Coordinates of C-alpha atoms in Angstrom, one line a residue:
Chain A
X1 CA 0.0 0.0 0.0
X2 CA 2.6 2.5 1.1
X3 CA 4.9 1.5 -1.8
X4 CA 2.1 1.9 -4.3
X5 CA 1.4 5.4 -3.0
X6 CA 5.0 6.3 -3.2
X7 CA 5.2 5.2 -6.8
X8 CA 2.1 7.2 -7.5
X9 CA 3.7 10.4 -6.1
X10 CA 6.8 10.0 -8.1
X11 CA 4.8 9.4 -11.2
X12 CA 2.7 12.5 -10.5
X13 CA 5.9 14.6 -10.1
X14 CA 7.3 13.2 -13.3
X15 CA 4.1 14.0 -15.2
X16 CA 4.2 17.6 -14.0
X17 CA 7.9 17.8 -14.9
X18 CA 7.5 16.4 -18.4
X19 CA 5.1 19.3 -19.3
X20 CA 7.8 21.8 -18.5
X21 CA 10.0 22.3 -21.6
X22 CA 12.7 24.2 -19.8
X23 CA 13.1 21.6 -17.1
X24 CA 13.2 18.8 -19.7
X25 CA 15.9 20.7 -21.6
X26 CA 17.9 21.0 -18.4
X27 CA 17.5 17.3 -17.7
X28 CA 18.7 16.3 -21.1
X29 CA 21.8 18.5 -20.7
X30 CA 22.5 17.0 -17.3
X31 CA 22.2 13.5 -18.7
X32 CA 24.5 14.4 -21.6
X33 CA 27.0 15.9 -19.1
X34 CA 26.9 12.8 -17.0
X35 CA 27.7 10.7 -20.1
X36 CA 30.5 13.0 -21.1
X37 CA 32.0 12.8 -17.6
X38 CA 31.8 9.0 -17.5
X39 CA 33.1 8.4 -21.0
X40 CA 35.6 11.3 -21.1
X41 CA 38.4 8.8 -21.9
X42 CA 36.6 7.5 -24.9
X43 CA 35.1 10.7 -26.2
X44 CA 38.1 13.1 -25.9
X45 CA 40.3 12.9 -29.1
X46 CA 43.4 13.5 -27.0
X47 CA 44.5 13.2 -23.3
X48 CA 44.2 16.5 -21.5
X49 CA 47.9 16.7 -20.8
X50 CA 49.1 15.9 -24.3
X51 CA 51.0 18.9 -25.5
X52 CA 52.1 19.5 -29.1
X53 CA 54.1 22.7 -29.3
X54 CA 53.8 22.8 -33.1
X55 CA 50.1 23.3 -32.6
X56 CA 50.4 26.2 -30.2
X57 CA 47.3 28.4 -30.5
X58 CA 46.2 26.4 -33.6
X59 CA 43.0 27.5 -35.2
X60 CA 40.1 25.1 -35.3
X61 CA 40.7 22.3 -37.8
X62 CA 39.7 18.7 -38.4
X63 CA 42.4 17.5 -36.1
X64 CA 41.5 20.0 -33.3
X65 CA 37.8 21.0 -33.7
X66 CA 38.1 23.8 -31.1
X67 CA 41.8 24.7 -31.7
X68 CA 44.6 24.4 -29.2
X69 CA 45.9 26.4 -26.2
X70 CA 49.4 27.9 -25.8
X71 CA 51.0 24.5 -25.1
X72 CA 49.3 23.0 -28.1
X73 CA 46.8 21.0 -26.0
X74 CA 43.5 20.2 -27.7
X75 CA 40.8 22.5 -26.3
X76 CA 38.0 20.2 -27.0
X77 CA 39.6 17.4 -25.0
X78 CA 40.4 19.7 -22.1
X79 CA 36.8 21.0 -22.1
X80 CA 35.6 17.4 -21.9
X81 CA 38.0 16.4 -19.2
X82 CA 37.2 19.7 -17.5
X83 CA 33.6 18.6 -17.1
X84 CA 34.9 15.8 -14.9
X85 CA 36.8 18.0 -12.5
X86 CA 34.2 20.8 -12.4
X87 CA 31.3 18.4 -11.7
X88 CA 33.4 16.6 -9.2
X89 CA 33.8 19.8 -7.2
X90 CA 30.2 20.8 -7.6
X91 CA 28.7 17.4 -6.7
X92 CA 31.3 16.7 -4.0
X93 CA 30.7 20.0 -2.3
X94 CA 26.9 19.5 -2.5
X95 CA 27.1 16.1 -0.9
X96 CA 29.2 17.5 2.0
X97 CA 26.8 20.4 2.4
X98 CA 23.8 18.1 2.3
X99 CA 25.1 15.6 4.8
X100 CA 26.2 18.2 7.3
X101 CA 23.1 20.3 6.7
X102 CA 20.6 17.5 7.0
X103 CA 22.2 16.0 10.1
X104 CA 22.6 19.4 11.9
X105 CA 19.2 20.7 10.7
X106 CA 17.3 17.6 11.5
X107 CA 18.9 17.4 15.0
X108 CA 18.2 21.1 15.8
X109 CA 14.8 21.1 14.3
X110 CA 13.6 18.0 16.1
X111 CA 15.0 18.6 19.5
X112 CA 14.8 22.4 19.6
X113 CA 15.6 24.0 22.9
X114 CA 19.1 25.1 24.0
X115 CA 20.9 22.8 21.6
X116 CA 19.1 24.4 18.7
X117 CA 19.8 27.9 20.0
X118 CA 23.5 27.2 20.3
X119 CA 23.8 25.7 16.8
X120 CA 21.8 28.4 15.2
X121 CA 23.9 31.1 16.8
X122 CA 26.9 29.2 15.5
X123 CA 25.5 29.2 11.9
X124 CA 24.7 32.9 12.2
X125 CA 28.4 33.5 12.7
X126 CA 29.3 31.4 9.6
X127 CA 26.8 33.3 7.6
X128 CA 28.0 36.7 8.7
X129 CA 31.1 36.1 6.5
X130 CA 30.2 36.4 2.8
X131 CA 30.2 32.9 1.3
X132 CA 32.9 33.4 -1.3
X133 CA 35.2 35.2 1.1
X134 CA 34.8 32.3 3.5
X135 CA 35.5 29.6 0.9
X136 CA 38.6 31.6 -0.2
X137 CA 39.9 31.7 3.3
X138 CA 39.1 28.1 3.9
X139 CA 40.6 26.8 0.7
X140 CA 43.8 28.9 1.1
X141 CA 44.4 27.8 4.7
X142 CA 43.6 24.1 3.9
X143 CA 46.0 24.3 1.0
X144 CA 45.3 24.4 -2.8
X145 CA 43.9 21.5 -4.6
X146 CA 40.7 19.9 -5.8
X147 CA 40.0 18.0 -2.6
X148 CA 40.3 21.1 -0.4
X149 CA 38.2 23.1 -2.8
X150 CA 35.5 20.6 -2.4
X151 CA 35.7 20.7 1.4
X152 CA 35.8 24.6 1.4
X153 CA 32.8 25.0 -0.9
X154 CA 30.9 22.2 1.0
X155 CA 31.4 23.7 4.4
X156 CA 30.5 27.2 3.2
X157 CA 27.2 26.0 1.8
X158 CA 26.2 23.7 4.7
X159 CA 24.7 26.4 7.0
X160 CA 22.1 27.4 4.4
X161 CA 21.0 23.7 4.1
X162 CA 20.9 23.2 7.8
X163 CA 18.7 26.3 8.3
X164 CA 16.3 25.3 5.6
X165 CA 15.9 21.7 6.8
X166 CA 15.5 22.9 10.4
X167 CA 12.7 25.2 9.2
X168 CA 10.8 22.6 7.4
X169 CA 11.2 20.0 10.2
X170 CA 10.0 22.5 12.8
X171 CA 6.9 22.9 10.8
X172 CA 6.3 19.2 10.5
X173 CA 7.1 18.5 14.2
X174 CA 3.9 20.1 15.3
X175 CA 1.6 18.2 13.0
X176 CA -0.9 15.6 14.3
X177 CA 0.6 12.5 12.6
X178 CA 3.8 13.0 14.5
X179 CA 1.9 13.2 17.7
X180 CA 0.0 10.1 16.7
X181 CA 3.3 8.3 16.0
X182 CA 4.6 9.3 19.4
X183 CA 1.5 8.3 21.1
X184 CA 1.9 4.7 19.9
X185 CA 5.4 4.9 21.5
X186 CA 7.5 5.2 18.4
X187 CA 11.1 6.0 19.3
X188 CA 12.8 9.2 18.1
X189 CA 14.9 7.7 15.3
X190 CA 11.9 5.9 13.9
X191 CA 9.8 9.1 14.0
X192 CA 12.6 11.0 12.3
X193 CA 13.4 8.5 9.6
X194 CA 9.9 7.2 8.9
X195 CA 7.8 10.3 9.2
X196 CA 9.8 13.5 9.3
X197 CA 12.4 13.0 6.6
X198 CA 10.0 11.8 3.9
X199 CA 7.8 14.8 4.5
X200 CA 10.6 17.3 4.7
X201 CA 12.4 16.0 1.7
X202 CA 10.9 17.8 -1.2
X203 CA 12.1 21.4 -0.5
X204 CA 15.5 19.8 0.3
X205 CA 15.7 18.1 -3.1
X206 CA 14.9 21.3 -4.9
X207 CA 17.5 23.2 -2.9
X208 CA 20.1 20.6 -3.6
X209 CA 19.5 20.8 -7.4
X210 CA 19.7 24.6 -7.3
X211 CA 22.8 24.5 -5.1
X212 CA 24.8 22.2 -7.4
X213 CA 24.9 25.0 -9.9
X214 CA 26.2 27.6 -7.5
X215 CA 28.7 25.1 -6.0
X216 CA 30.1 24.5 -9.5
X217 CA 30.5 28.2 -9.9
X218 CA 32.2 28.6 -6.6
X219 CA 34.5 25.7 -7.3
X220 CA 35.4 27.2 -10.7
X221 CA 35.9 30.6 -9.1
X222 CA 38.4 29.1 -6.6
X223 CA 40.2 27.4 -9.4
X224 CA 40.2 30.7 -11.3
X225 CA 41.8 32.5 -8.4
X226 CA 44.4 29.7 -8.2
X227 CA 43.1 28.0 -5.1
X228 CA 41.3 25.0 -6.7
X229 CA 42.5 22.7 -9.4
X230 CA 46.1 23.2 -10.3
X231 CA 47.7 22.9 -13.8
X232 CA 47.9 20.7 -15.7
X233 CA 44.5 19.4 -14.5
X234 CA 41.8 20.4 -16.9
X235 CA 39.1 22.4 -15.0
X236 CA 36.9 25.0 -16.6
X237 CA 37.8 27.8 -14.1
X238 CA 41.5 27.0 -14.3
X239 CA 41.3 26.9 -18.1
X240 CA 39.8 30.4 -18.2
X241 CA 42.4 31.6 -15.8
X242 CA 45.2 30.3 -18.1
X243 CA 43.5 31.6 -21.3
X244 CA 43.1 35.0 -19.7
X245 CA 46.6 36.0 -20.5
X246 CA 46.0 35.6 -24.2
X247 CA 42.6 37.2 -24.3
X248 CA 43.6 40.0 -26.6
X249 CA 44.6 37.7 -29.5
X250 CA 42.9 34.5 -28.7
X251 CA 39.5 35.3 -27.1
X252 CA 38.1 31.9 -28.2
X253 CA 40.1 30.2 -25.6
X254 CA 38.1 31.7 -22.8
X255 CA 34.8 31.2 -24.7
X256 CA 34.7 27.4 -24.7
X257 CA 35.3 26.6 -21.1
X258 CA 33.2 29.5 -20.0
X259 CA 30.3 28.5 -22.2
X260 CA 30.5 24.9 -21.0
X261 CA 30.4 26.2 -17.4
X262 CA 27.4 28.4 -18.1
X263 CA 25.4 25.7 -19.9
X264 CA 26.2 23.2 -17.2
X265 CA 25.0 25.6 -14.4
X266 CA 22.0 26.7 -16.4
X267 CA 21.0 23.1 -16.9
X268 CA 21.0 22.5 -13.1
X269 CA 19.1 25.7 -12.5
X270 CA 16.4 25.0 -15.2
X271 CA 15.9 21.5 -13.8
X272 CA 15.8 22.7 -10.2
X273 CA 13.2 25.4 -11.2
X274 CA 11.0 22.8 -12.9
X275 CA 11.4 20.4 -10.0
X276 CA 10.3 23.0 -7.6
X277 CA 7.1 23.7 -9.6
X278 CA 6.4 20.0 -9.9
X279 CA 7.0 19.1 -6.3
X280 CA 5.1 22.0 -4.9
X281 CA 2.4 23.4 -7.2
X282 CA 1.6 26.1 -4.6
X283 CA 4.8 27.9 -5.4
X284 CA 4.0 28.1 -9.1
X285 CA 2.7 31.4 -10.4
Chain B
X1 CA 26.7 42.0 16.2
X2 CA 29.6 42.3 18.6
X3 CA 29.4 38.6 19.8
X4 CA 29.2 37.6 16.1
X5 CA 32.4 39.5 15.3
X6 CA 34.2 38.0 18.3
X7 CA 33.4 34.6 17.1
X8 CA 34.4 35.4 13.5
X9 CA 37.8 36.3 14.8
X10 CA 38.0 33.2 17.0
X11 CA 36.9 31.1 14.0
X12 CA 39.8 32.4 11.9
X13 CA 42.2 32.0 14.8
X14 CA 41.3 28.4 15.2
X15 CA 41.4 27.8 11.4
X16 CA 44.9 29.1 11.2
X17 CA 45.9 27.1 14.3
X18 CA 44.6 23.7 12.9
X19 CA 45.8 24.1 9.3
X20 CA 49.4 23.5 8.2
X21 CA 51.7 26.4 7.3
X22 CA 54.0 28.6 9.2
X23 CA 54.3 32.4 8.7
X24 CA 57.9 32.2 9.8
X25 CA 58.8 30.3 6.6
X26 CA 57.3 33.0 4.4
X27 CA 59.1 35.8 6.3
X28 CA 62.5 34.2 6.3
X29 CA 64.4 33.7 3.1
X30 CA 64.6 29.9 2.4
X31 CA 68.4 29.7 3.0
X32 CA 68.0 30.8 6.6
X33 CA 65.4 28.2 7.7
X34 CA 67.2 27.2 10.7
X35 CA 65.6 26.3 14.0
X36 CA 67.0 29.3 15.9
X37 CA 65.8 31.7 13.2
X38 CA 62.3 30.3 13.1
X39 CA 62.1 30.3 16.9
X40 CA 63.3 33.9 16.9
X41 CA 60.6 35.0 14.4
X42 CA 57.9 33.2 16.4
X43 CA 59.0 35.0 19.5
X44 CA 59.0 38.4 17.7
X45 CA 55.5 37.8 16.4
X46 CA 54.3 36.5 19.7
X47 CA 53.3 33.2 18.1
X48 CA 54.7 31.3 21.1
X49 CA 51.9 32.3 23.3
X50 CA 48.8 30.0 23.7
X51 CA 46.0 30.7 21.3
X52 CA 43.7 32.2 23.9
X53 CA 46.3 34.7 25.0
X54 CA 46.9 35.8 21.4
X55 CA 43.1 36.0 20.9
X56 CA 42.5 38.2 23.8
X57 CA 45.5 40.4 23.0
X58 CA 44.2 40.8 19.4
X59 CA 40.8 41.8 20.5
X60 CA 42.2 44.2 23.0
X61 CA 44.1 45.9 20.3
X62 CA 41.3 45.7 17.8
X63 CA 38.9 47.5 20.1
X64 CA 41.4 50.4 20.1
X65 CA 41.4 50.4 16.3
X66 CA 44.7 48.6 16.0
X67 CA 44.4 45.5 13.7
X68 CA 48.1 44.7 14.0
X69 CA 51.0 45.0 11.7
X70 CA 51.5 43.0 8.6
X71 CA 54.2 40.3 9.0
X72 CA 55.6 40.8 5.6
X73 CA 55.4 44.5 4.8
X74 CA 55.5 45.7 8.4
X75 CA 52.8 48.3 7.7
X76 CA 49.7 48.9 9.9
X77 CA 46.8 46.8 8.8
X78 CA 44.3 49.4 9.9
X79 CA 45.9 52.1 7.7
X80 CA 46.1 49.7 4.7
X81 CA 42.4 48.7 5.1
X82 CA 41.4 52.4 5.4
X83 CA 43.2 53.1 2.2
X84 CA 41.9 50.1 0.2
X85 CA 38.4 49.7 1.5
X86 CA 36.9 52.8 -0.3
X87 CA 37.5 51.0 -3.7
X88 CA 35.8 47.8 -2.5
X89 CA 33.0 49.9 -1.0
X90 CA 32.4 51.9 -4.1
X91 CA 32.2 48.9 -6.4
X92 CA 29.8 47.1 -4.1
X93 CA 27.6 50.2 -3.7
X94 CA 27.5 51.0 -7.4
X95 CA 26.8 47.4 -8.3
X96 CA 23.9 47.2 -5.8
X97 CA 22.4 50.3 -7.4
X98 CA 22.8 48.9 -10.9
X99 CA 21.2 45.7 -9.9
X100 CA 18.2 47.4 -8.3
X101 CA 17.7 50.0 -11.1
X102 CA 17.8 47.4 -13.8
X103 CA 16.3 44.4 -11.9
X104 CA 13.0 45.9 -10.7
X105 CA 11.8 47.4 -14.0
X106 CA 12.6 44.1 -15.8
X107 CA 10.7 42.1 -13.2
X108 CA 7.7 44.5 -13.4
X109 CA 7.6 44.3 -17.2
X110 CA 7.8 40.5 -17.0
X111 CA 4.9 40.4 -14.6
X112 CA 2.8 42.8 -16.6
X113 CA 3.2 40.6 -19.6
X114 CA 2.9 37.2 -17.9
X115 CA 3.2 34.2 -20.3
X116 CA 4.0 36.3 -23.3
X117 CA 7.2 36.3 -25.2
X118 CA 8.5 39.3 -23.3
X119 CA 8.0 37.4 -20.0
X120 CA 9.6 34.2 -21.3
X121 CA 12.6 36.1 -22.6
X122 CA 13.1 38.0 -19.4
X123 CA 12.8 34.8 -17.3
X124 CA 15.2 33.0 -19.5
X125 CA 17.7 35.9 -19.5
X126 CA 17.6 36.2 -15.7
X127 CA 18.2 32.4 -15.4
X128 CA 21.1 32.9 -17.9
X129 CA 22.6 35.6 -15.7
X130 CA 22.2 33.5 -12.5
X131 CA 24.1 30.7 -14.3
X132 CA 26.9 33.0 -15.6
X133 CA 30.1 32.8 -13.5
X134 CA 31.1 36.4 -12.5
X135 CA 34.7 36.1 -13.5
X136 CA 33.9 34.8 -17.0
X137 CA 31.4 37.6 -17.5
X138 CA 34.0 40.1 -16.4
X139 CA 36.5 38.8 -19.0
X140 CA 33.8 39.0 -21.7
X141 CA 33.0 42.6 -20.8
X142 CA 36.7 43.5 -20.6
X143 CA 37.3 41.9 -24.0
X144 CA 34.3 43.5 -25.7
X145 CA 34.2 47.0 -24.2
X146 CA 37.8 47.3 -23.4
X147 CA 39.7 45.7 -26.2
X148 CA 37.2 45.5 -29.1
X149 CA 35.5 48.8 -28.8
X150 CA 38.1 50.5 -26.6
X151 CA 35.4 52.5 -24.8
X152 CA 36.2 51.6 -21.2
X153 CA 39.4 50.9 -19.3
X154 CA 40.0 47.3 -18.3
X155 CA 42.5 47.9 -15.5
X156 CA 42.6 50.4 -12.6
X157 CA 40.2 53.0 -11.4
X158 CA 42.0 56.3 -12.2
X159 CA 38.8 57.7 -13.7
X160 CA 35.2 57.1 -12.9
X161 CA 34.8 55.0 -16.1
X162 CA 37.0 52.4 -14.5
X163 CA 34.2 51.5 -12.1
X164 CA 31.6 50.7 -14.8
X165 CA 32.9 47.2 -15.8
X166 CA 33.7 45.9 -12.3
X167 CA 30.4 47.0 -11.0
X168 CA 28.5 45.6 -13.9
X169 CA 30.3 42.3 -13.3
X170 CA 29.2 42.2 -9.7
X171 CA 25.7 43.3 -10.5
X172 CA 24.5 40.5 -12.8
X173 CA 23.9 37.7 -10.4
X174 CA 21.7 39.7 -8.0
X175 CA 20.2 41.6 -10.9
X176 CA 18.7 38.2 -12.0
X177 CA 17.6 37.4 -8.5
X178 CA 15.9 40.7 -8.1
X179 CA 14.2 40.4 -11.5
X180 CA 12.8 37.0 -10.5
X181 CA 11.6 38.1 -7.1
X182 CA 10.0 41.3 -8.5
X183 CA 8.2 39.3 -11.1
X184 CA 6.7 36.8 -8.6
X185 CA 5.7 39.3 -6.0
X186 CA 4.3 41.6 -8.6
X187 CA 2.2 38.8 -10.0
X188 CA 0.8 38.3 -6.5
X189 CA -0.1 41.9 -6.1
X190 CA -1.5 42.6 -9.6
X191 CA -4.4 40.2 -8.8
X192 CA -5.4 41.9 -5.6
X193 CA -8.7 43.8 -5.3
X194 CA -7.1 47.2 -4.7
X195 CA -5.4 47.1 -8.1
X196 CA -8.9 46.5 -9.7
X197 CA -10.2 49.4 -7.6
X198 CA -7.4 51.7 -8.7
X199 CA -8.0 50.8 -12.3
X200 CA -11.8 51.2 -11.9
X201 CA -11.5 54.7 -10.6
X202 CA -9.5 55.6 -13.8
X203 CA -6.1 55.8 -12.3
X204 CA -3.2 56.0 -14.9
X205 CA -1.8 52.5 -15.6
X206 CA 1.7 53.6 -14.7
X207 CA 0.6 54.8 -11.3
X208 CA -1.4 51.6 -10.7
X209 CA 1.7 49.5 -11.3
X210 CA 4.4 51.6 -9.8
X211 CA 2.4 53.6 -7.2
X212 CA 0.2 50.9 -5.8
X213 CA 1.3 47.4 -6.8
X214 CA 5.1 47.8 -6.6
X215 CA 4.9 49.6 -3.3
X216 CA 3.2 46.5 -1.8
X217 CA 5.5 44.1 -3.6
X218 CA 8.6 45.7 -2.2
X219 CA 9.2 43.8 1.0
X220 CA 10.3 40.5 -0.4
X221 CA 12.4 42.4 -3.0
X222 CA 14.2 44.2 -0.2
X223 CA 14.9 40.8 1.4
X224 CA 16.5 39.6 -1.8
X225 CA 18.6 42.7 -2.1
X226 CA 19.7 42.4 1.5
X227 CA 20.7 38.7 1.2
X228 CA 22.5 39.4 -2.0
X229 CA 24.7 42.1 -0.4
X230 CA 27.0 39.2 0.7
X231 CA 27.2 38.1 -2.9
X232 CA 28.1 41.6 -3.9
X233 CA 30.9 41.7 -1.4
X234 CA 32.1 38.3 -2.6
X235 CA 31.8 39.3 -6.3
X236 CA 33.7 42.5 -5.7
X237 CA 36.6 40.3 -4.5
X238 CA 36.6 38.6 -7.9
X239 CA 36.1 41.8 -9.9
X240 CA 39.1 43.4 -8.1
X241 CA 41.4 40.6 -9.1
X242 CA 40.3 40.7 -12.7
X243 CA 40.3 44.5 -13.2
X244 CA 43.5 44.9 -11.0
X245 CA 41.9 47.3 -8.5
X246 CA 43.9 47.9 -5.4
X247 CA 41.1 47.1 -3.1
X248 CA 40.6 44.8 0.0
X249 CA 40.4 41.6 -2.0
X250 CA 43.9 41.8 -3.5
X251 CA 45.2 42.8 -0.1
X252 CA 43.6 39.8 1.6
X253 CA 44.6 37.3 -1.1
X254 CA 48.2 38.4 -0.9
X255 CA 47.9 38.0 2.9
X256 CA 46.5 34.5 2.5
X257 CA 49.2 33.4 0.2
X258 CA 51.9 34.6 2.6
X259 CA 50.2 33.4 5.7
X260 CA 50.2 37.0 6.8
X261 CA 47.7 36.4 9.7
X262 CA 47.0 40.0 10.7
X263 CA 46.2 41.0 7.1
X264 CA 43.7 38.2 6.6
X265 CA 42.2 38.6 10.1
X266 CA 41.8 42.3 9.7
X267 CA 40.2 42.1 6.2
X268 CA 37.8 39.3 7.2
X269 CA 36.8 41.1 10.4
X270 CA 36.3 44.3 8.6
X271 CA 34.2 42.8 5.8
X272 CA 32.1 40.9 8.2
X273 CA 31.5 44.0 10.3
X274 CA 30.4 45.9 7.2
X275 CA 28.1 43.1 6.3
X276 CA 26.5 43.1 9.8
X277 CA 25.9 46.8 9.6
X278 CA 24.4 46.5 6.1
X279 CA 22.0 43.8 7.4
X280 CA 21.0 46.1 10.2
X281 CA 20.3 48.9 7.7
X282 CA 18.1 46.5 5.7
X283 CA 16.1 45.8 8.8
X284 CA 15.6 49.6 9.3
X285 CA 14.6 50.0 5.6
X286 CA 11.8 47.3 6.1
X287 CA 10.3 49.5 8.8
X288 CA 10.6 52.6 6.6
X289 CA 8.9 50.9 3.7
X290 CA 6.2 49.0 5.4
X291 CA 4.1 50.8 8.1
X292 CA 2.8 47.5 9.4
X293 CA 6.3 46.4 10.4
X294 CA 6.9 49.8 12.0
X295 CA 3.8 49.5 14.1
X296 CA 4.7 46.0 15.1
X297 CA 8.1 47.2 16.3
X298 CA 6.6 50.0 18.2
X299 CA 4.1 47.7 19.9
X300 CA 6.9 45.3 20.8
X301 CA 8.9 48.2 22.4
X302 CA 5.9 49.5 24.2
X303 CA 4.9 46.2 25.6
X304 CA 8.5 45.6 26.6
X305 CA 8.5 48.9 28.5
X306 CA 5.2 48.1 30.1
X307 CA 6.3 44.7 31.5
X308 CA 9.5 46.3 32.7
X309 CA 7.6 49.0 34.4
X310 CA 5.3 46.4 35.9
X311 CA 8.2 44.4 37.2
X312 CA 9.8 47.5 38.7
X313 CA 6.5 48.3 40.3
X314 CA 6.2 44.8 41.7
X315 CA 9.8 45.0 43.0
X316 CA 9.0 48.3 44.8

């Protein structure tokens, strides 16, 4: 019975989502990106480190569809491999933010009281430092590199998640079915896992989708400043940073990774927007 | 606000304590990395003391307006910040104005023409802007207006034209957010009865939209502007590095790379303080814009005073 109902709900959401052309476009792009990321080794014509000095700044040709950078590395291959690194940072950071945020938010929202007050004050402090500033400080003090960039972006985004989850849990905590569950002597973990999380999940899912986009941007920004992915790793932000020195004569070199970055983030935002409308029709106007 | 700032400083202190890296190594030339030398530098900088002692000492000085001396350049951090902050401040301020001036009319137009091509285009463009990385947009602007057309300078801020590109860079993300919020809260207001009434009595359409509906739709828009101020401050850091503006960001990033603790601490503390003040100002603006909130605040104060008076009376 309960399983059937769940399937019905997912089907309903899917039916809503399918009607939204923007959201479907976003989803198609996300799937394509995932495929590109997985099959980068097969798809890319060259390895991202392969340098060919005779092809330095080569114009687009049959051999190099998007041309080459200063070291004669194939731009198309680097953009393809860059998807891997950029998505890794974006998704990794979102996973960290979600886990920290859900645990902290659920804990505070459910128990309330002085624990809640202390944690929320603590999050206030985190949030009084502008996000990007805080991730720059974190990334720089942890040391440069992809792994630390993921941690830095993840930790900086966590407070927002925690706050949101706490809010929706506090709303649910007061409802009658929770009281009913308690009255039949259900223990706390059971109430949280069985009743509260399934009901609090939809705004969280929407937020996660929307945050992947901004996490990718933050990660790329860190790499652009020189705190994230280091050369010769292919990463969109780092590629733009390298190409920046030749922007006067070879502007195309910043166009490709930048466009890839924008399309990728746009896809997650479109999909997130559509998902929000499908999950909560009340928000639609 | 004060407790928040105390904790911000503590947070950065702890962060530097638990992460690897030693300022002594960046101060000393690499051929004199002997143990005595490093110990001597630590002693000079007072890094031998326990973290709490250093923390209290730092706060004591900070209260008196002394944010310490840079390890590397030996200049006063307070003076440096006072010199560099105006650039950061100007860019942030101009960009907020740009975002508001462009964002609200776009949102209103989109709401007025809901579900038409105009609406769809404006929704799509605002999504595009949200998805555009600041630093990339900055480079595109610099390349087009600076190199291609040669209209605007791409580095420095010697003339006022130098502020245009950096501010535009910072403005786009929140411009999009403001457009979206304006659109959705205007849509809510346009359907209200008072709008019908205003139209029925023959009010000019422009006044109905901007005088009645927009006025009521303003609160959530102000919230979005307020929460985006942090993004503006962050975006300014990026814009400064791209357009080589000698602002706080450059200062802080140089400090970070050299593990120049006082520089980083001072900059972060200062930016956070500015941010806290801005948020307070936003709260005040709420009350100015919406009389309902103003009355609520007054009631709260009055009832507070009354209970206090009652308590005092009871004590007497």
